mmCIF file of C-alpha atoms in Angstrom:
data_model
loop_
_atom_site.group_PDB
_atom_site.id
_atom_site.type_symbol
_atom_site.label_atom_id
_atom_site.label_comp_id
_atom_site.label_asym_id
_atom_site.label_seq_id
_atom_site.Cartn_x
_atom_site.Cartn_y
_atom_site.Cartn_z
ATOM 1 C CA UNK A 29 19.039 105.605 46.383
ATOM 2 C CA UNK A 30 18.402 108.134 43.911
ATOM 3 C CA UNK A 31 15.388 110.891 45.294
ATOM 4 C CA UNK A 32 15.042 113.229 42.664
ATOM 5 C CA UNK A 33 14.205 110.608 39.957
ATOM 6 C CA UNK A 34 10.744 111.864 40.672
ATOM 7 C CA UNK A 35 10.979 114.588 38.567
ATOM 8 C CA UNK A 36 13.011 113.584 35.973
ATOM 9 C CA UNK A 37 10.673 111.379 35.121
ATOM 10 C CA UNK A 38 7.906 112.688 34.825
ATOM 11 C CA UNK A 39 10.230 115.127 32.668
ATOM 12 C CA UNK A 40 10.668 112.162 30.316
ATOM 13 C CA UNK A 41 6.928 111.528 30.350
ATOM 14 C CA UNK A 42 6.323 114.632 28.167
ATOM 15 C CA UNK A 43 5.547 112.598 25.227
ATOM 16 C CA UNK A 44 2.926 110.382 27.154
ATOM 17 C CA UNK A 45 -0.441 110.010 26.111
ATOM 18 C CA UNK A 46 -2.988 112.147 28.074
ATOM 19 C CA UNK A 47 -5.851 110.240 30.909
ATOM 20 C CA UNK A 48 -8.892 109.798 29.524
ATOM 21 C CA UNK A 49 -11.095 111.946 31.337
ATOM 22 C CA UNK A 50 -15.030 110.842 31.557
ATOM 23 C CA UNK A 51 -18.764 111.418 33.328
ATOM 24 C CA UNK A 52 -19.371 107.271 34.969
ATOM 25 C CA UNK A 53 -22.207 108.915 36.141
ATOM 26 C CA UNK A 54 -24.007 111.745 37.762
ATOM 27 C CA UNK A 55 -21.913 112.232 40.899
ATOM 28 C CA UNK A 56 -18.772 110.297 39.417
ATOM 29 C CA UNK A 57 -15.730 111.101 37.080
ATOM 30 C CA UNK A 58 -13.157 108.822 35.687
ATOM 31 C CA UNK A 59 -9.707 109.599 35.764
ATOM 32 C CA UNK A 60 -7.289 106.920 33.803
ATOM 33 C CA UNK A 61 -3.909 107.486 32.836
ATOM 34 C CA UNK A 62 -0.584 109.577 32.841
ATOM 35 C CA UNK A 63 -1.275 113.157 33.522
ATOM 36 C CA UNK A 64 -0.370 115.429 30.645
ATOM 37 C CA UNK A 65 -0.800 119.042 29.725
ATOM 38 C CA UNK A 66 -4.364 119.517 29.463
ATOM 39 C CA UNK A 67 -5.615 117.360 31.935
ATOM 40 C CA UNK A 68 -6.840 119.607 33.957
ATOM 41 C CA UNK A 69 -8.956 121.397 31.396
ATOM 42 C CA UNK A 70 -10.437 118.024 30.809
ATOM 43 C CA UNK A 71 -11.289 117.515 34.165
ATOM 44 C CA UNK A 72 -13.277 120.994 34.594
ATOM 45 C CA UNK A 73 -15.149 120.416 31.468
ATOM 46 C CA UNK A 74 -16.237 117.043 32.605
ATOM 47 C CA UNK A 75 -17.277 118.992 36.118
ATOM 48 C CA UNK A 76 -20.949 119.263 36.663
ATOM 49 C CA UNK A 77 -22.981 120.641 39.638
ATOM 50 C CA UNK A 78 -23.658 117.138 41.792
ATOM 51 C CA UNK A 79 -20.252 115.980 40.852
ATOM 52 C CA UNK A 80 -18.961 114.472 44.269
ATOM 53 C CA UNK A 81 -16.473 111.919 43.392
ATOM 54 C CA UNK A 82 -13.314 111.372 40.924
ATOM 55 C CA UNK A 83 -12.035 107.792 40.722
ATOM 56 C CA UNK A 84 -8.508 107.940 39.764
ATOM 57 C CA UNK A 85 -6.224 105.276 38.271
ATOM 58 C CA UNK A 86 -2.776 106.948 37.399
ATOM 59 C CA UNK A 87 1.125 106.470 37.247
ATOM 60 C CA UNK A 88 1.715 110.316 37.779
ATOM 61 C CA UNK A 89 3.397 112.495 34.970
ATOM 62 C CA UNK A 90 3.534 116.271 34.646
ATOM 63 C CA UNK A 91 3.791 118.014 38.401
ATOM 64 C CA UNK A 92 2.762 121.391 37.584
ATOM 65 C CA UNK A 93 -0.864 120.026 35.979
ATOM 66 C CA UNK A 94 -1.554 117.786 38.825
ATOM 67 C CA UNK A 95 -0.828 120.653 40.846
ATOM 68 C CA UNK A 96 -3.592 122.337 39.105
ATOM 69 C CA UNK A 97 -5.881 119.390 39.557
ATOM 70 C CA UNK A 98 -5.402 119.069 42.868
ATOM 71 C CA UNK A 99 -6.314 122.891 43.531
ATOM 72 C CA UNK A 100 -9.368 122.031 41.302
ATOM 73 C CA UNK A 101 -10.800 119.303 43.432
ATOM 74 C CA UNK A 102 -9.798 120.956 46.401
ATOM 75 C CA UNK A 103 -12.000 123.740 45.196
ATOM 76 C CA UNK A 104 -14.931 121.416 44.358
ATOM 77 C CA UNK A 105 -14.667 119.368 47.612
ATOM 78 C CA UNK A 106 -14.175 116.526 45.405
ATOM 79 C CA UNK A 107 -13.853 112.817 46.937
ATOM 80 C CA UNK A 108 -11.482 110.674 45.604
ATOM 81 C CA UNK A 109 -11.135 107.076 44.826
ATOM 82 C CA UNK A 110 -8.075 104.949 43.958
ATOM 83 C CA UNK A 111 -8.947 102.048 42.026
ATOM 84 C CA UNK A 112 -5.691 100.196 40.838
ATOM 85 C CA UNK A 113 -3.320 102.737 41.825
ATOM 86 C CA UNK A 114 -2.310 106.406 42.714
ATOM 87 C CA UNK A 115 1.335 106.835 42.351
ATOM 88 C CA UNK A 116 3.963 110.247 41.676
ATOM 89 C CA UNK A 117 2.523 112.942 41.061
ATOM 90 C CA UNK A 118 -0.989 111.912 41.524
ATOM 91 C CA UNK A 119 0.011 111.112 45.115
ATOM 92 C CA UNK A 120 1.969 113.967 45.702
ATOM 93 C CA UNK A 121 -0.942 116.570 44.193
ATOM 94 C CA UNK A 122 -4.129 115.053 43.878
ATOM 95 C CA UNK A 123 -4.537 112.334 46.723
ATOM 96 C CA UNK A 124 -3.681 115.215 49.649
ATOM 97 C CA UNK A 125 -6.259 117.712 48.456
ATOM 98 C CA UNK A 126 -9.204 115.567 48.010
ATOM 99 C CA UNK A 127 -11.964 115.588 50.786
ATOM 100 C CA UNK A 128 -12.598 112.162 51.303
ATOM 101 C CA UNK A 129 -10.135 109.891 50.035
ATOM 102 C CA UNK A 130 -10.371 105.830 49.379
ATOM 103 C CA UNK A 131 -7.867 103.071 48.675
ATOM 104 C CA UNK A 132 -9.777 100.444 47.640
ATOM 105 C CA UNK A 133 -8.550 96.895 47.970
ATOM 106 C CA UNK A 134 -6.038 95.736 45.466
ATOM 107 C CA UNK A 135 -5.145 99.521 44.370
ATOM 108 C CA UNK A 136 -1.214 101.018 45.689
ATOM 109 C CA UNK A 137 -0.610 104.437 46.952
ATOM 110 C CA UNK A 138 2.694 105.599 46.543
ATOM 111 C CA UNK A 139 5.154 108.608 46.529
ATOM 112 C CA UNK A 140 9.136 108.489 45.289
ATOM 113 C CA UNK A 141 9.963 111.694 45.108
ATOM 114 C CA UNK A 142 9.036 115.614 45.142
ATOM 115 C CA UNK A 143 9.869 118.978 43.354
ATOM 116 C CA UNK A 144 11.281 120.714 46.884
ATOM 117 C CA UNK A 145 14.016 117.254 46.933
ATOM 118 C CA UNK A 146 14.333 117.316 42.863
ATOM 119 C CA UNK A 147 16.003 121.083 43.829
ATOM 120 C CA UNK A 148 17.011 119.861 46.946
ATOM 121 C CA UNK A 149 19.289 117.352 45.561
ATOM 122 C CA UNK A 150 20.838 120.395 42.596
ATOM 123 C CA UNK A 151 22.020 119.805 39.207
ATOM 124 C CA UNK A 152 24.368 117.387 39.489
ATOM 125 C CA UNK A 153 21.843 114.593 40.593
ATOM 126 C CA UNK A 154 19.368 115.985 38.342
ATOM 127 C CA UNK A 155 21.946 115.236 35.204
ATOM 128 C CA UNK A 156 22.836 112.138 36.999
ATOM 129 C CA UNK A 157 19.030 110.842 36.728
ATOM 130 C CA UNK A 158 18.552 111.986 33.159
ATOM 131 C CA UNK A 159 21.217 110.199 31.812
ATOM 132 C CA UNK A 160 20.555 106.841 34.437
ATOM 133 C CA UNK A 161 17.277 107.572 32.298
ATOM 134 C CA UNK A 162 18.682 106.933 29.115
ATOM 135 C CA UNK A 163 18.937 110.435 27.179
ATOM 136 C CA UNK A 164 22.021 111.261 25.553
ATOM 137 C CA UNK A 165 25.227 113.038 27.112
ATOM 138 C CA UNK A 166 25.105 116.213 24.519
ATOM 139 C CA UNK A 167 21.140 116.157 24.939
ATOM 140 C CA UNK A 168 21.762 116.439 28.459
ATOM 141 C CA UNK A 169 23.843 119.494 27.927
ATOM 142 C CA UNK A 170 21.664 120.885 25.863
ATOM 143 C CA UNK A 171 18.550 120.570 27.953
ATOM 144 C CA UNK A 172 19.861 120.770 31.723
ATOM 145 C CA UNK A 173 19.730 124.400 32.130
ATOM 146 C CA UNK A 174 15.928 124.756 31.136
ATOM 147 C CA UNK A 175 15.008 121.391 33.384
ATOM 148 C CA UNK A 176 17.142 122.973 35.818
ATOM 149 C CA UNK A 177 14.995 126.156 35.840
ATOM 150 C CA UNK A 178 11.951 123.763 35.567
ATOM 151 C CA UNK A 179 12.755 121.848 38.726
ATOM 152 C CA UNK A 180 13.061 125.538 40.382
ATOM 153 C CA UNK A 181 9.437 126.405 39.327
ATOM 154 C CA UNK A 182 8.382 123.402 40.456
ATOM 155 C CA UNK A 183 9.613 123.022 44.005
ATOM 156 C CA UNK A 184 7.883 126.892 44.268
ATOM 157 C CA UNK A 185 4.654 125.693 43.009
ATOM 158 C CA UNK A 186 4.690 122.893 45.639
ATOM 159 C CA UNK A 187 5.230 125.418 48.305
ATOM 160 C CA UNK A 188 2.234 127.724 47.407
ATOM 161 C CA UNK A 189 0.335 124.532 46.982
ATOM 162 C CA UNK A 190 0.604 122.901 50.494
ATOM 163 C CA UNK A 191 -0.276 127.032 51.798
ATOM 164 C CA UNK A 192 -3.466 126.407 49.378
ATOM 165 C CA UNK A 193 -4.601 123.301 50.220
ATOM 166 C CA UNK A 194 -3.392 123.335 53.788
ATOM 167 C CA UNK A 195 -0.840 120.774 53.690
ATOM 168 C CA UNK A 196 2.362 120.416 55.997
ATOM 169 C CA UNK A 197 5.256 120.902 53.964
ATOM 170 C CA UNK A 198 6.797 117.879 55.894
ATOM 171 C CA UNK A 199 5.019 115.819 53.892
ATOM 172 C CA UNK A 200 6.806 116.380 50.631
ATOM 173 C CA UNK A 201 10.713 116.463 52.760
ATOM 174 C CA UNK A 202 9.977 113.175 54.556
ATOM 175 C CA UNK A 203 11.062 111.069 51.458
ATOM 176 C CA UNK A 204 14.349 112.057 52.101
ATOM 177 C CA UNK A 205 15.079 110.025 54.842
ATOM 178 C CA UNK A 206 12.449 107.212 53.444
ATOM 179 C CA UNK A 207 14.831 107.235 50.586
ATOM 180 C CA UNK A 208 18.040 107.183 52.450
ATOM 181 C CA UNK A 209 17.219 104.533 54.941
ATOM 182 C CA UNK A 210 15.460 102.570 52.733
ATOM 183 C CA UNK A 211 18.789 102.197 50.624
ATOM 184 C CA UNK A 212 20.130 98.709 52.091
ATOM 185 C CA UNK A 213 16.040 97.647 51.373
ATOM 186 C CA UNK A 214 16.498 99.054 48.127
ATOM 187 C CA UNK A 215 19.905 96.798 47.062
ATOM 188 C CA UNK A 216 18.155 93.515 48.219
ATOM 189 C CA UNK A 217 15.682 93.847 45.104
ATOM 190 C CA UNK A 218 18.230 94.794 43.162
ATOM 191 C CA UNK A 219 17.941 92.158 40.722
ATOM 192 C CA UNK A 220 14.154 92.780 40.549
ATOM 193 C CA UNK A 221 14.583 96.244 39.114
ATOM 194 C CA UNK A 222 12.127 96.850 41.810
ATOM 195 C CA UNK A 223 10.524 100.625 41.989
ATOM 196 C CA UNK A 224 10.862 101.924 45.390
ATOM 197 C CA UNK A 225 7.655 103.652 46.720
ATOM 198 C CA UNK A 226 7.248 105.365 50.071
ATOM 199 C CA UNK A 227 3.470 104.178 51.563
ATOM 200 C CA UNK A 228 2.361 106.442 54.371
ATOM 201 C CA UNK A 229 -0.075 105.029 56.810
ATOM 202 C CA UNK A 230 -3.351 106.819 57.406
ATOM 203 C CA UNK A 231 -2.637 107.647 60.947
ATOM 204 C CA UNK A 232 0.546 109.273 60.017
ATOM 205 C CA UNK A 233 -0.783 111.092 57.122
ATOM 206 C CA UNK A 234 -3.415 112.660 59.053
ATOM 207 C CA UNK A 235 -1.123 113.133 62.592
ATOM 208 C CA UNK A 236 1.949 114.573 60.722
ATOM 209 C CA UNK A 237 0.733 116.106 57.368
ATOM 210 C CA UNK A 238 -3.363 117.253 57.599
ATOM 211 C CA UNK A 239 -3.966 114.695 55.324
ATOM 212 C CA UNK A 240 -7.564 113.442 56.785
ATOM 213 C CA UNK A 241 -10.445 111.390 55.953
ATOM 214 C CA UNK A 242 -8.015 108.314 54.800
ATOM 215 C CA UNK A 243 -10.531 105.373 54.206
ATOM 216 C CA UNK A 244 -7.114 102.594 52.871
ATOM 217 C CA UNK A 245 -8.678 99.386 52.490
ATOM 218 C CA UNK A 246 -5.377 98.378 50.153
ATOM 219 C CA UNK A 247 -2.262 99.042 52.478
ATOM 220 C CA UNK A 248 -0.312 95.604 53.145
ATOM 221 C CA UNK A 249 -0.347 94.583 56.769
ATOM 222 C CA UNK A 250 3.457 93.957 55.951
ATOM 223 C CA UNK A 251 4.069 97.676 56.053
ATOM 224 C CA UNK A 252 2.966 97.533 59.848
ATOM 225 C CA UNK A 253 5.032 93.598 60.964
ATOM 226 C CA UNK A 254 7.905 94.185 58.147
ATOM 227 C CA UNK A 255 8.116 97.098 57.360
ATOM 228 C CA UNK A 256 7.813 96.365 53.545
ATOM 229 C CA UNK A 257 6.311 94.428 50.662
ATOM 230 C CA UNK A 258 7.169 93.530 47.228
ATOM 231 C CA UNK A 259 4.335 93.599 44.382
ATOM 232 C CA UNK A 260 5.647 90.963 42.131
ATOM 233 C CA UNK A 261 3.375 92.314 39.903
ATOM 234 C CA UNK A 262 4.744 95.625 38.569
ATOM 235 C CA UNK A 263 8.313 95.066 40.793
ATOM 236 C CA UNK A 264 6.975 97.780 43.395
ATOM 237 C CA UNK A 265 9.153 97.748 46.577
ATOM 238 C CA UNK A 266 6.852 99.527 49.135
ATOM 239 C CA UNK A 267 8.116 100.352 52.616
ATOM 240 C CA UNK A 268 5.959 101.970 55.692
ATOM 241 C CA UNK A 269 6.878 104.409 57.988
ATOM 242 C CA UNK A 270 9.733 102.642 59.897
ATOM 243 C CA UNK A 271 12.105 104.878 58.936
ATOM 244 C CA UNK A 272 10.742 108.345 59.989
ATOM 245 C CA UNK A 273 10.532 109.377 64.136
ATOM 246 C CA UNK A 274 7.397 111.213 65.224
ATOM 247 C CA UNK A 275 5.543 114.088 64.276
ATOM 248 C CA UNK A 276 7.555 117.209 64.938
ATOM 249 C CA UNK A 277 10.781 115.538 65.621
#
């Protein structure tokens, strides 16, 4: 089970296009896509007094400007709203910092990966992932060193943002073991080039992390009797908290 695919990734995603970023209406804003440089301009220009909500479709992308987002609805005491899904990065940055936050039926939350375990794991998994990604031996030589310093940046941004925010930093380490239990799981839907996504439930992520105010009216009642469920749709693999002891332990 590879953990620092997270980042390399959204690495790879640099070409994706931007969300499209609009007003629904007086108190709501639209959030629909990968997130790209710029996103988070395009979110404070849409930004008017009586804005209270941002409903949020998105596959992740680019750490650092969800990062930015996420300090940006923090600072707005924005709600948030999952509609079909909330996944990466978006999980990781935006979900947490939100004030009121809502799965809505249908929609999947999920987190595979963080900066602090993208470092974590060093260079040689990080080259590992980029060429399990499909870029090219000498391009990986080329480009390592920069990514490398990248990841580095990355896992220090996370750590200022859970101080901003008020986030426990166990929240982006707890993968880990997800990841590394989960491995058996993972090999069964093998064949099913299944994506493996860590689905926290909203007693945990309030009890362990801070992260309050969970309204998920999506989360598979599998994740509580099995332990897991697979999405056919999309090949997502998502597995509870059955892995991971208590709080503090």
């Amino acid at each position: 089970m590879r953990i620092t695919l997270f980042l390399s990734s959204c690495l790879l995603l640099a070409g994706a296009h931007a969300a499209e970023v609009k007003r629904v209406d007086a108190r709501t804003i639209a959030f629909d896509g990968s997130i790209t440089a710029g996103d988070a301009a395009k979110l404070a220009q849409a930004w008017a007094p009586g804005t209270t909500l941002l409903r949020v479709t998105s596959v992740g992308g680019s750490s650092e400007e969800a990062m930015i987002m996420g300090r940006f609805i923090h600072d707005k005491g924005l709600d948030i709203e999952i509609v079909r899904g909330c996944a990466s990065s978006c999980a990781n940055y935006m979900f947490p910092a939100a004030r009121h936050k809502t799965i809505t039926p249908g929609a999947i939350l999920g987190y595979h990966g963080t900066g602090y375990l993208t470092e974590l794991a060093g260079v040689d998994s990080l080259r590992e992932d980029l060429l399990a990604g499909g870029m090219a031996p000498d391009e990986v030589k080329k480009q390592l060193p920069g990514l490398h310093d990248y990841v580095v940046r990355i896992a220090r941004m996370e750590q200022e943002f859970t101080r901003y925010i008020g986030l426990n930093p166990q929240f982006y380490r707890d993968f880990k073991t997800v990841a590394e239990k989960g491995d058996a799981l993972d090999k069964q839907y093998a064949a099913q080039k299944a994506t493996f996504l860590w689905w926290p439930s909203a007693r945990r992520l309030e009890q362990c992390y801070g992260i309050r105010n969970v309204n998920d009216q999506a989360r598979p009642a599998a994740l509580e009797s099995t332990g897991h469920a697979f999405v056919t749709k999309g090949a997502f693999l998502l597995v509870g908290d059955q892995f991971l002891a208590g709080c503090g332990s």
